[in-house]
């Protein structure tokens, strides 16, 4: 490995650095999004049961202890359950707009690295070819095939390493984007179900108890 690094030239160092940085960003986002995704149907069912029993404080506590944007949105809705439909929806929209950037954090950085890696590989290959042709010009007409092939594989090495990092980086980026879209869809579902419950079932229960 060390010999390959030396043979590939200085450009391999930033390629490896960007590659491992992309891996770190992917793992951080994957762990965060994994914790953020919950079974919203079961979660909402438990919250609605507590609300119907008059245990709003316990429902809010469960929201505080549950990670992810869905629980945060439900908590916001519960805290403003008595504020009216318009106030409640405005607060939920505000909370949702705050949560989305948290979900998408570092995704742009991962995408930039995935785009930068092949360019670094291309730069390394072009630089290696330039050095090879300059060497051939100096040594002409005594250039051997072995010198030519050795210079070619050294020049291509940076592109091979860069593409080896680019493919998983792009795949990881699109995978994470899909996870964000699913969580966003879960957020919309949770908000709609919470508003329906507070506007219909919970209000009706309050009127019947009154």
Short mmCIF file of C-alpha atoms in Angstrom, two decimals:
data_model
loop_
_atom_site.label_atom_id
_atom_site.label_comp_id
_atom_site.label_asym_id
_atom_site.label_seq_id
_atom_site.Cartn_x
_atom_site.Cartn_y
_atom_site.Cartn_z
CA UNK A 1 0.00 0.00 0.00
CA UNK A 2 2.78 2.41 0.90
CA UNK A 3 4.54 1.65 -2.39
CA UNK A 4 1.32 2.40 -4.27
CA UNK A 5 1.00 5.71 -2.45
CA UNK A 6 4.54 6.63 -3.37
CA UNK A 7 4.09 5.49 -6.96
CA UNK A 8 0.85 7.41 -7.42
CA UNK A 9 2.36 10.71 -6.38
CA UNK A 10 1.23 13.47 -4.07
CA UNK A 11 -2.29 13.63 -5.56
CA UNK A 12 -3.21 10.34 -3.86
CA UNK A 13 -3.01 11.98 -0.43
CA UNK A 14 -5.90 14.44 -1.00
CA UNK A 15 -7.83 11.65 -2.75
CA UNK A 16 -7.51 9.38 0.29
CA UNK A 17 -8.32 12.29 2.60
CA UNK A 18 -11.50 13.14 0.67
CA UNK A 19 -12.45 9.47 0.47
CA UNK A 20 -12.23 8.89 4.21
CA UNK A 21 -13.96 12.22 4.87
CA UNK A 22 -16.85 11.06 2.68
CA UNK A 23 -16.98 7.80 4.61
CA UNK A 24 -17.09 9.70 7.91
CA UNK A 25 -19.92 11.95 6.71
CA UNK A 26 -21.91 8.97 5.49
CA UNK A 27 -21.57 7.08 8.77
CA UNK A 28 -22.52 10.16 10.82
CA UNK A 29 -25.63 10.83 8.71
CA UNK A 30 -26.62 7.17 8.61
CA UNK A 31 -26.48 6.88 12.40
CA UNK A 32 -28.42 10.13 12.86
CA UNK A 33 -31.14 9.19 10.36
CA UNK A 34 -31.36 5.66 11.74
CA UNK A 35 -32.15 7.06 15.19
CA UNK A 36 -34.55 9.61 13.72
CA UNK A 37 -36.76 7.02 11.99
CA UNK A 38 -39.40 5.47 14.24
CA UNK A 39 -42.62 3.51 13.76
CA UNK A 40 -44.89 6.53 13.68
CA UNK A 41 -48.13 4.52 13.69
CA UNK A 42 -47.31 2.79 16.99
CA UNK A 43 -45.91 6.00 18.44
CA UNK A 44 -49.00 8.04 17.54
CA UNK A 45 -51.33 5.32 18.80
CA UNK A 46 -49.66 5.42 22.20
CA UNK A 47 -49.75 9.22 22.33
CA UNK A 48 -53.44 9.35 21.38
CA UNK A 49 -54.27 6.76 24.03
CA UNK A 50 -52.57 8.85 26.70
CA UNK A 51 -54.33 12.00 25.51
CA UNK A 52 -57.73 10.32 25.65
CA UNK A 53 -56.95 9.29 29.22
CA UNK A 54 -56.13 12.87 30.12
CA UNK A 55 -52.38 12.21 30.52
CA UNK A 56 -51.06 15.00 28.32
CA UNK A 57 -48.00 15.56 30.55
CA UNK A 58 -47.00 11.91 30.20
CA UNK A 59 -47.50 12.10 26.43
CA UNK A 60 -45.21 15.14 26.26
CA UNK A 61 -42.63 13.30 28.37
CA UNK A 62 -42.65 10.37 25.96
CA UNK A 63 -42.11 12.79 23.08
CA UNK A 64 -39.14 14.30 24.91
CA UNK A 65 -37.61 10.86 25.41
CA UNK A 66 -38.17 9.73 21.81
CA UNK A 67 -35.49 10.77 19.29
CA UNK A 68 -36.29 12.13 15.88
CA UNK A 69 -38.30 14.89 14.20
CA UNK A 70 -41.63 13.04 14.36
CA UNK A 71 -41.60 13.05 18.16
CA UNK A 72 -40.52 16.70 18.18
CA UNK A 73 -43.42 17.69 15.92
CA UNK A 74 -45.93 15.73 18.00
CA UNK A 75 -44.59 17.39 21.15
CA UNK A 76 -45.06 20.81 19.54
CA UNK A 77 -48.63 19.93 18.61
CA UNK A 78 -49.43 18.70 22.12
CA UNK A 79 -48.02 21.81 23.75
CA UNK A 80 -50.29 23.95 21.55
CA UNK A 81 -53.31 21.63 21.64
CA UNK A 82 -55.43 24.30 23.33
CA UNK A 83 -54.26 27.16 21.15
CA UNK A 84 -56.65 26.66 18.26
CA UNK A 85 -56.21 25.03 14.88
CA UNK A 86 -54.56 28.01 13.17
CA UNK A 87 -52.01 28.59 15.93
CA UNK A 88 -51.25 24.90 16.18
CA UNK A 89 -50.65 24.47 12.46
CA UNK A 90 -48.41 27.53 12.29
CA UNK A 91 -46.28 26.20 15.14
CA UNK A 92 -46.09 22.77 13.50
CA UNK A 93 -45.00 24.31 10.21
CA UNK A 94 -42.32 26.31 12.00
CA UNK A 95 -41.09 23.21 13.85
CA UNK A 96 -41.03 21.21 10.62
CA UNK A 97 -38.98 23.87 8.84
CA UNK A 98 -36.48 23.71 11.69
CA UNK A 99 -36.20 19.92 11.53
CA UNK A 100 -35.59 19.52 7.80
CA UNK A 101 -32.17 21.28 7.78
CA UNK A 102 -31.10 19.03 10.65
CA UNK A 103 -31.96 15.98 8.55
CA UNK A 104 -30.10 17.31 5.50
CA UNK A 105 -27.01 18.49 7.40
CA UNK A 106 -23.71 17.29 5.86
CA UNK A 107 -25.47 15.81 2.82
CA UNK A 108 -24.22 18.67 0.65
CA UNK A 109 -20.70 18.05 1.95
CA UNK A 110 -20.91 14.38 0.99
CA UNK A 111 -22.16 15.32 -2.48
CA UNK A 112 -19.34 17.84 -2.98
CA UNK A 113 -16.74 15.22 -2.02
CA UNK A 114 -18.31 12.70 -4.40
CA UNK A 115 -18.01 15.26 -7.22
CA UNK A 116 -14.51 16.35 -6.22
CA UNK A 117 -12.96 12.89 -6.05
CA UNK A 118 -13.07 12.03 -9.79
CA UNK A 119 -11.72 15.49 -10.64
CA UNK A 120 -8.77 14.90 -8.33
CA UNK A 121 -8.23 11.52 -9.97
CA UNK A 122 -8.34 13.11 -13.41
CA UNK A 123 -5.87 15.77 -12.30
CA UNK A 124 -3.51 13.09 -11.04
CA UNK A 125 -3.77 11.15 -14.29
CA UNK A 126 -3.18 14.21 -16.46
CA UNK A 127 -0.25 15.29 -14.31
CA UNK A 128 1.24 11.79 -14.51
CA UNK A 129 0.83 11.68 -18.30
CA UNK A 130 2.40 15.11 -18.62
CA UNK A 131 5.42 14.00 -16.62
CA UNK A 132 5.62 10.81 -18.69
CA UNK A 133 5.65 12.65 -22.01
CA UNK A 134 8.22 15.13 -20.72
CA UNK A 135 10.41 12.19 -19.68
CA UNK A 136 9.94 10.54 -23.07
CA UNK A 137 10.98 13.74 -24.80
CA UNK A 138 14.17 13.90 -22.75
CA UNK A 139 15.03 10.22 -23.28
CA UNK A 140 14.07 10.03 -26.97
CA UNK A 141 14.94 8.05 -29.00
CA UNK A 142 16.05 5.68 -26.22
CA UNK A 143 12.60 5.30 -24.60
CA UNK A 144 11.74 1.69 -23.73
CA UNK A 145 8.32 0.09 -23.63
CA UNK A 146 8.81 -0.72 -19.94
CA UNK A 147 9.34 2.94 -19.12
CA UNK A 148 6.20 3.85 -21.06
CA UNK A 149 3.98 1.22 -19.43
CA UNK A 150 5.34 1.99 -15.96
CA UNK A 151 4.55 5.66 -16.36
CA UNK A 152 1.09 4.89 -17.73
CA UNK A 153 -0.05 2.74 -14.80
CA UNK A 154 1.29 5.27 -12.32
CA UNK A 155 -0.66 7.99 -14.08
CA UNK A 156 -3.86 5.92 -14.12
CA UNK A 157 -3.54 4.87 -10.47
CA UNK A 158 -4.96 8.13 -9.14
CA UNK A 159 -8.08 7.79 -11.30
CA UNK A 160 -8.61 4.20 -10.18
CA UNK A 161 -8.37 5.13 -6.50
CA UNK A 162 -10.59 8.18 -6.96
CA UNK A 163 -13.32 6.23 -8.77
CA UNK A 164 -13.13 3.52 -6.10
CA UNK A 165 -14.15 6.16 -3.56
CA UNK A 166 -16.58 8.01 -5.84
CA UNK A 167 -18.90 5.06 -6.51
CA UNK A 168 -19.71 4.27 -2.85
CA UNK A 169 -19.83 7.98 -2.01
CA UNK A 170 -22.50 8.64 -4.65
CA UNK A 171 -24.41 5.50 -3.71
CA UNK A 172 -24.29 6.53 -0.05
CA UNK A 173 -25.48 10.03 -0.87
CA UNK A 174 -28.53 8.84 -2.78
CA UNK A 175 -29.26 6.28 -0.06
CA UNK A 176 -29.27 9.02 2.58
CA UNK A 177 -31.42 11.29 0.42
CA UNK A 178 -33.96 8.48 0.22
CA UNK A 179 -33.91 8.12 4.00
CA UNK A 180 -34.48 11.85 4.43
CA UNK A 181 -37.43 11.73 2.03
CA UNK A 182 -39.00 8.84 3.95
CA UNK A 183 -38.58 10.63 7.28
CA UNK A 184 -40.05 13.80 5.78
CA UNK A 185 -43.02 11.76 4.57
CA UNK A 186 -43.39 10.33 8.08
CA UNK A 187 -43.35 13.87 9.48
CA UNK A 188 -46.18 14.91 7.16
CA UNK A 189 -48.18 11.83 8.08
CA UNK A 190 -47.68 12.45 11.80
CA UNK A 191 -48.71 16.10 11.53
CA UNK A 192 -51.87 15.25 9.58
CA UNK A 193 -52.85 12.48 12.00
CA UNK A 194 -52.14 14.66 15.04
CA UNK A 195 -54.20 17.56 13.68
CA UNK A 196 -57.05 15.21 12.79
CA UNK A 197 -56.98 13.74 16.30
CA UNK A 198 -56.85 17.09 18.07
CA UNK A 199 -59.50 18.68 15.82
CA UNK A 200 -61.93 15.75 15.83
CA UNK A 201 -61.46 12.92 18.33
CA UNK A 202 -59.89 14.86 21.19
CA UNK A 203 -62.25 17.82 20.83
CA UNK A 204 -65.25 15.51 20.69
CA UNK A 205 -64.05 13.76 23.82
CA UNK A 206 -63.65 17.11 25.58
CA UNK A 207 -67.17 18.16 24.59
CA UNK A 208 -68.71 14.86 25.70
CA UNK A 209 -66.90 15.06 29.04
CA UNK A 210 -68.12 18.60 29.48
#
